[in-house]
Every structure is written in C-alpha cells, then in structure tokens.
JSON list of C-alpha atoms in Angstrom, two decimals:
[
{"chain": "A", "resi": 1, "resn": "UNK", "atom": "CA", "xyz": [16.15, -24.53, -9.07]},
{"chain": "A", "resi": 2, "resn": "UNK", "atom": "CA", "xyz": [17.16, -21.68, -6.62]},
{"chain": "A", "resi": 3, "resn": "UNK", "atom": "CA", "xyz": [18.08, -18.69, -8.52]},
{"chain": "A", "resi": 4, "resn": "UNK", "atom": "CA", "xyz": [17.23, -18.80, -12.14]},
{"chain": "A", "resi": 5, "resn": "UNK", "atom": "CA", "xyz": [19.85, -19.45, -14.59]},
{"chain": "A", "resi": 6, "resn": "UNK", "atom": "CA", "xyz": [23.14, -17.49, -15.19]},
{"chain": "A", "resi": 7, "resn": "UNK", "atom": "CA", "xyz": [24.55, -15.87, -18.54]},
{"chain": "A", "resi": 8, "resn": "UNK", "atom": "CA", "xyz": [25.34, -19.62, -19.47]},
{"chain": "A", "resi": 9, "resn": "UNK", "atom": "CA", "xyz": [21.83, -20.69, -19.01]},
{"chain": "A", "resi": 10, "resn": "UNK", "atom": "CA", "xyz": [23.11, -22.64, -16.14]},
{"chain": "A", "resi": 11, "resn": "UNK", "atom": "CA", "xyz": [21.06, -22.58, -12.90]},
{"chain": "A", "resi": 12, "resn": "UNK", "atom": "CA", "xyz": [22.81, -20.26, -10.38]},
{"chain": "A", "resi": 13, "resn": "UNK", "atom": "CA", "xyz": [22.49, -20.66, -6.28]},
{"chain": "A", "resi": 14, "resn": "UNK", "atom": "CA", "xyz": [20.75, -16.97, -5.01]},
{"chain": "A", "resi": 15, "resn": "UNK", "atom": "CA", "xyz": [23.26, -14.99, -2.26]},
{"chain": "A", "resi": 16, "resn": "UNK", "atom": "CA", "xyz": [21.82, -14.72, 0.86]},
{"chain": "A", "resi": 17, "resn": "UNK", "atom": "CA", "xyz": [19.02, -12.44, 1.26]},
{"chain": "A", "resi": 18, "resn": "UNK", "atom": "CA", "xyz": [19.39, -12.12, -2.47]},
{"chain": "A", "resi": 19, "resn": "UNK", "atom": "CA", "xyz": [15.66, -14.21, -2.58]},
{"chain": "A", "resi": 20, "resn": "UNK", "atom": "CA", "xyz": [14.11, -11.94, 0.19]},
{"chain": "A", "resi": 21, "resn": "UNK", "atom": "CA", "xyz": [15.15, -8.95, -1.34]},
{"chain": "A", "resi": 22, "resn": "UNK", "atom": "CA", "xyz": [13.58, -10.03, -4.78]},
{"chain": "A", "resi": 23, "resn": "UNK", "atom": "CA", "xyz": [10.21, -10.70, -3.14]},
{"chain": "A", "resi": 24, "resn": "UNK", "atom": "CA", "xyz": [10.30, -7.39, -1.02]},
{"chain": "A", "resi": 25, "resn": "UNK", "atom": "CA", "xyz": [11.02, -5.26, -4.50]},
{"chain": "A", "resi": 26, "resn": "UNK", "atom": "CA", "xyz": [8.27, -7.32, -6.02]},
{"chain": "A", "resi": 27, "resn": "UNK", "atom": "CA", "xyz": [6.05, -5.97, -3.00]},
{"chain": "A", "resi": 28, "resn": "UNK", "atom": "CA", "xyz": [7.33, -2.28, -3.64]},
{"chain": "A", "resi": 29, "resn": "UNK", "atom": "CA", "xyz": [6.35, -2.70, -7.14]},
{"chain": "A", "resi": 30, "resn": "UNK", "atom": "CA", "xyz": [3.07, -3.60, -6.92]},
{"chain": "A", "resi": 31, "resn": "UNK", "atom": "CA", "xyz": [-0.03, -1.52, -6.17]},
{"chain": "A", "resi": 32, "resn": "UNK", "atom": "CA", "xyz": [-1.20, -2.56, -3.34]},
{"chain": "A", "resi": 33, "resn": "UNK", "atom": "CA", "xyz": [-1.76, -6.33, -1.24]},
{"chain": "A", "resi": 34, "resn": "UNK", "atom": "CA", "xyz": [-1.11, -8.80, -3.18]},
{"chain": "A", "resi": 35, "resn": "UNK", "atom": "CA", "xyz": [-1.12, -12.97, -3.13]},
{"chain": "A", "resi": 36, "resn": "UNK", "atom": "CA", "xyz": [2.24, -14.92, -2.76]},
{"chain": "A", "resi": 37, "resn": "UNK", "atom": "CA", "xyz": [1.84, -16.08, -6.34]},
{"chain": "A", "resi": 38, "resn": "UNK", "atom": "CA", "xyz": [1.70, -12.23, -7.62]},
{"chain": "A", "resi": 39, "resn": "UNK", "atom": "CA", "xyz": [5.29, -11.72, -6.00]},
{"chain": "A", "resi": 40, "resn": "UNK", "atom": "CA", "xyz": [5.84, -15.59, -7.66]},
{"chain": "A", "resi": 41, "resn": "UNK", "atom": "CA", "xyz": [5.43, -14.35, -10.98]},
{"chain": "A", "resi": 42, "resn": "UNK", "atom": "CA", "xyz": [8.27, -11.37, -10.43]},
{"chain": "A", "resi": 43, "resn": "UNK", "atom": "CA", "xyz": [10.57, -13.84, -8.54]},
{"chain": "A", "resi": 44, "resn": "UNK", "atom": "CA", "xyz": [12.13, -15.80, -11.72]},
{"chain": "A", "resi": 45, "resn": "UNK", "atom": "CA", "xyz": [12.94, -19.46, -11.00]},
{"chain": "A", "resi": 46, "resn": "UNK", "atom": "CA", "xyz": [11.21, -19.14, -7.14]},
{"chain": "A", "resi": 47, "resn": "UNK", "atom": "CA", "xyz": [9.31, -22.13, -6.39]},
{"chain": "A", "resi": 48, "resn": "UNK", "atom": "CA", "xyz": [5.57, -21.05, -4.68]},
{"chain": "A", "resi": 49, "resn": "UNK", "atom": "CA", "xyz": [6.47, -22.63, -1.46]},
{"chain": "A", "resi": 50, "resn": "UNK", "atom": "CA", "xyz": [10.03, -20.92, -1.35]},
{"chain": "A", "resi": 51, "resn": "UNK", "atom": "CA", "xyz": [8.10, -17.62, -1.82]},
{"chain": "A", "resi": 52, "resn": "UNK", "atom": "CA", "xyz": [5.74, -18.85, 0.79]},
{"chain": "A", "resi": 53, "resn": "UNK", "atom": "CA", "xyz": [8.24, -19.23, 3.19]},
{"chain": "A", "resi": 54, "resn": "UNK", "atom": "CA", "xyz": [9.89, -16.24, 2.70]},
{"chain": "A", "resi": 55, "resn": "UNK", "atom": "CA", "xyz": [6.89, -14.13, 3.19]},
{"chain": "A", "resi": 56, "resn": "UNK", "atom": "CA", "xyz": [6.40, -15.83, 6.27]},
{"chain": "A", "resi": 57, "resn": "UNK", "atom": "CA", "xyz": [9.52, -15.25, 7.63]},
{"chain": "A", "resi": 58, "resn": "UNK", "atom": "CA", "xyz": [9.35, -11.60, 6.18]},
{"chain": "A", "resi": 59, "resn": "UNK", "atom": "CA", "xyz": [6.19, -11.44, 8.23]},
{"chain": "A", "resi": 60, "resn": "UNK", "atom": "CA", "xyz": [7.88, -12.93, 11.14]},
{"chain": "A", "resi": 61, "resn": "UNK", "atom": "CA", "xyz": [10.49, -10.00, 11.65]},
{"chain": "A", "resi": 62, "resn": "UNK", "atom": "CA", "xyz": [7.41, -7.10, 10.93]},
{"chain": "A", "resi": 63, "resn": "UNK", "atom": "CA", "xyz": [8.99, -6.32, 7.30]},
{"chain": "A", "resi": 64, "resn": "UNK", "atom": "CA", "xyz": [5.98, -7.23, 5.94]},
{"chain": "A", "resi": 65, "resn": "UNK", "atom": "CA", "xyz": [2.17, -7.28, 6.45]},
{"chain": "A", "resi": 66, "resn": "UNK", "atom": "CA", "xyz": [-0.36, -10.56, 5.83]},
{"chain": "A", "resi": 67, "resn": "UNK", "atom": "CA", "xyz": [-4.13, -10.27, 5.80]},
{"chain": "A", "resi": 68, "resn": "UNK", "atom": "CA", "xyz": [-6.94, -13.24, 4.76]},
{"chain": "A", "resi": 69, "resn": "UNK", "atom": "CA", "xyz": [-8.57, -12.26, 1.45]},
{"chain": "A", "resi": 70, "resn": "UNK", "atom": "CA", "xyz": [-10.99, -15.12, 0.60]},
{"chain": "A", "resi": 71, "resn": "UNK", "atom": "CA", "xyz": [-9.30, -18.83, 0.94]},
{"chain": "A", "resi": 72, "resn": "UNK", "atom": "CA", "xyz": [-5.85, -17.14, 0.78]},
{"chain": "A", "resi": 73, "resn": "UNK", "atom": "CA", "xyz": [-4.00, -14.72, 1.95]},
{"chain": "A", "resi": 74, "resn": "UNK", "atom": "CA", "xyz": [-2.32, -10.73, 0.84]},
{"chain": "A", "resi": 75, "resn": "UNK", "atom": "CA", "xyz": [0.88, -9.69, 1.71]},
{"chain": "A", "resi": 76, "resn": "UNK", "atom": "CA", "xyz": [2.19, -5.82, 1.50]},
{"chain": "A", "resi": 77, "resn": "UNK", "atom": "CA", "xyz": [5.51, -4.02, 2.60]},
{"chain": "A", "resi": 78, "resn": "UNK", "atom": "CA", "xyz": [5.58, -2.24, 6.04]},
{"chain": "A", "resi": 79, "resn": "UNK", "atom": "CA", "xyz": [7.96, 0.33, 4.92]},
{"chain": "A", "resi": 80, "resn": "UNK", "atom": "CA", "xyz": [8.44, 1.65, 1.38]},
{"chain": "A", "resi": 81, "resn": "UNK", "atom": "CA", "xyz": [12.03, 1.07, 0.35]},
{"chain": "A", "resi": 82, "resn": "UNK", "atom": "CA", "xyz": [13.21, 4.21, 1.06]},
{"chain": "A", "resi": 83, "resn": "UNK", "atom": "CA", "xyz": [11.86, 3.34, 5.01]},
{"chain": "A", "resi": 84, "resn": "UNK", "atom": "CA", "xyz": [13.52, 0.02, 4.79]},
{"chain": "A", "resi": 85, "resn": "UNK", "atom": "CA", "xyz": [16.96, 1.00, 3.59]},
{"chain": "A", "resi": 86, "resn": "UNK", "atom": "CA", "xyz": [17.03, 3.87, 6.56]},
{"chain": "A", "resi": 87, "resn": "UNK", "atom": "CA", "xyz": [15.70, 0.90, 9.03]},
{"chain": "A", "resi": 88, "resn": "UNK", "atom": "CA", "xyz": [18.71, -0.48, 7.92]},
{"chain": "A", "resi": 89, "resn": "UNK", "atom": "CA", "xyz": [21.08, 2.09, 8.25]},
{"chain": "A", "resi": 90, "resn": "UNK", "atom": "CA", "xyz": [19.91, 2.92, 11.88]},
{"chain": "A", "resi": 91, "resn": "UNK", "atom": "CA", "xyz": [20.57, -1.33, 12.54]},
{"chain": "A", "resi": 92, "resn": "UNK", "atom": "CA", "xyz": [24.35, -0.91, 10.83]},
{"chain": "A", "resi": 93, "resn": "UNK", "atom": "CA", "xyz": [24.69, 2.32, 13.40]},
{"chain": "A", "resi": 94, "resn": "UNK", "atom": "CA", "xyz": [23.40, -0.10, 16.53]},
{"chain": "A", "resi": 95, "resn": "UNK", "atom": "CA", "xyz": [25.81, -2.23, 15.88]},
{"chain": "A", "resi": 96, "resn": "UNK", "atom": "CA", "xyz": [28.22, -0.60, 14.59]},
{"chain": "A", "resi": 97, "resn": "UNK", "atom": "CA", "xyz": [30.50, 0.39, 18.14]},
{"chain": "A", "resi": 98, "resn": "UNK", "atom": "CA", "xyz": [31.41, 4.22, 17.51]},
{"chain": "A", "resi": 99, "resn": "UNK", "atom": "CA", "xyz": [28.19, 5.94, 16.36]},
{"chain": "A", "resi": 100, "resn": "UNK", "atom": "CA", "xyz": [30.21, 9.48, 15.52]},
{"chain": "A", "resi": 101, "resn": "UNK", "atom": "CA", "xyz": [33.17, 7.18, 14.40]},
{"chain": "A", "resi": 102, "resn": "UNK", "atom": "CA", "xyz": [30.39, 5.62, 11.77]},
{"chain": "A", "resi": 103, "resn": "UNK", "atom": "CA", "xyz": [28.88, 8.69, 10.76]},
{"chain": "A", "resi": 104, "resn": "UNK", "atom": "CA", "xyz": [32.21, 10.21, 10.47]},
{"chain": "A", "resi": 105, "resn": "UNK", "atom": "CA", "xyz": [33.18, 7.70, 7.77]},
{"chain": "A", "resi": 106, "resn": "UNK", "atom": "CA", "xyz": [29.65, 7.23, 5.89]},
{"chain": "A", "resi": 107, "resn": "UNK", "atom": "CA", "xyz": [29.46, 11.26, 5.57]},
{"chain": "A", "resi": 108, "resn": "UNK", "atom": "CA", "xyz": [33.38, 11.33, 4.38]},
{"chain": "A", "resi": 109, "resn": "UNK", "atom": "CA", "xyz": [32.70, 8.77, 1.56]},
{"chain": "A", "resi": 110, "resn": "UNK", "atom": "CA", "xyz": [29.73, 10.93, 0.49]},
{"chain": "A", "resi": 111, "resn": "UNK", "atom": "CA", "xyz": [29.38, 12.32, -3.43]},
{"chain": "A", "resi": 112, "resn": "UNK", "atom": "CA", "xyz": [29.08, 16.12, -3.60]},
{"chain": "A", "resi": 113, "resn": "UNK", "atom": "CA", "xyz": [25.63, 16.05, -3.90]},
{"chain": "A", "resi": 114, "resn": "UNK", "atom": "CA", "xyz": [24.76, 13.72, -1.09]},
{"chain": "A", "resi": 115, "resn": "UNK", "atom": "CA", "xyz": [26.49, 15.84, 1.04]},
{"chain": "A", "resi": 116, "resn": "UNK", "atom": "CA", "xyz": [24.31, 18.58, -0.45]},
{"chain": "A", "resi": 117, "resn": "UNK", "atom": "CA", "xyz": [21.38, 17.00, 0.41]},
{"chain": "A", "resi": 118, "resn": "UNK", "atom": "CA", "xyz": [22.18, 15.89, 3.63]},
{"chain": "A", "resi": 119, "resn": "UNK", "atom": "CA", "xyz": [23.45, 19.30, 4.68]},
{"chain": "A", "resi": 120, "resn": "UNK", "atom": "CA", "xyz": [19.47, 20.55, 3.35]},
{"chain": "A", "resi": 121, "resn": "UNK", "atom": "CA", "xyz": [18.14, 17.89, 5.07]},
{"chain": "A", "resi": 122, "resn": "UNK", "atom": "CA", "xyz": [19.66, 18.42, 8.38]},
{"chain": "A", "resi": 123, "resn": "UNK", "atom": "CA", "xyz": [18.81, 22.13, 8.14]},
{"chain": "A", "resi": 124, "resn": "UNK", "atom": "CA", "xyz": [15.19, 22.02, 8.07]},
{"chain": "A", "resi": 125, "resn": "UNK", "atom": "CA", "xyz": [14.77, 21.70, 3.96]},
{"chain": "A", "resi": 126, "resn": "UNK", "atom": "CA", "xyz": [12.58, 18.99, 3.23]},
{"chain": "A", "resi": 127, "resn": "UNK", "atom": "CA", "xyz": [12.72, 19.68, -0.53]},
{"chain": "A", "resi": 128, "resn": "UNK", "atom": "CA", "xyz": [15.98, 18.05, -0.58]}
]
C-alpha cells in the first residue's frame, strides 16, 4: 500500500512529494533526532523501507540530517518549516524568469495582513 486508504477505505496512490512531505512534518514534529521507524509510526500506510528511502534521498539533497546512534541511525530536519518553505520560495524566484515580475504578482495576491507584515518586516520590525 502507498498512501493509506481514502474516505472509501480504499487504498489511495500518494501525489508526488506528498510521502516526503509527510516524513519531513513528522521530523518537525518531533523533539529532536529521531529513528526512521519514529517518522514510520506518523507516516500512515508507509512501509519502513519506503521511509528508509525517503530519508535517504531527503539526506541526499541536505534537507535533512543522519547521524549513527547505536546499530542504527537518527535523522533530524536541517531547516524548521518555516526555513524550508522560504528555501523554497527563493528556488520558485531562481527559476522563475522575471524576479520583480514574480514578486510583483506574489505581493499583489497578498491578504491585508500579509502585506502588513511584510511591509514590518521589510522595515526593520522583527516583531512582525
């Protein structure tokens, strides 16, 4: 089984990057290092190897940390999720052609008080 089962109890197929995101917020959550089958447990329907591998490759791209403890090993986040969704924001700008063309249209489509905050933010408050 790859995703768990849906509102029909029928097993459902994860979307891509649906799995890695599940095992990163199961890294957030917990408080501190922890072994692949801690982030099993908060993965529902994850095989152990699938989580496994997905560490690994989390590891791979520097998302994620991996240190021996006894026969096994720990794994914690690099960035706190706030750190990771900006590291992806500033990836979207890369690629994104136009930086002021981007920023023009993410600040645009911004709720009253985001642009509040932002506008603190940008001017030196950092109890935004």
């Amino acid at each position: 089984m790859t995703g768990g089962k849906d509102d029909r109890g029928e097993a459902r197929r994860r979307a891509r990057g649906e799995l890695a995101a599940e095992v990163l917020a199961a890294l957030w959550s917990a408080d501190g290092p922890v072994p692949a089958a801690v982030v099993q447990e908060q993965v529902p329907g994850a095989a152990y190897t699938t989580v496994l591998t997905i560490l690994t490759r989390l590891c791979d791209k520097g998302m994620v940390t991996r240190q021996r403890e006894g026969r096994s090993h720990v794994y914690a986040p690099v960035d706190d999720q706030a750190g990771h969704a900006a590291s992806g924001m500033h990836s979207l700008l890369d690629e994104g052609g136009d930086r002021a063309a981007v920023l023009a249209r993410f600040v645009s489509d911004l709720s009253a008080e985001d642009e509040q905050v932002l506008e603190q933010l940008l001017h030196g408050d950092p109890s935004a």
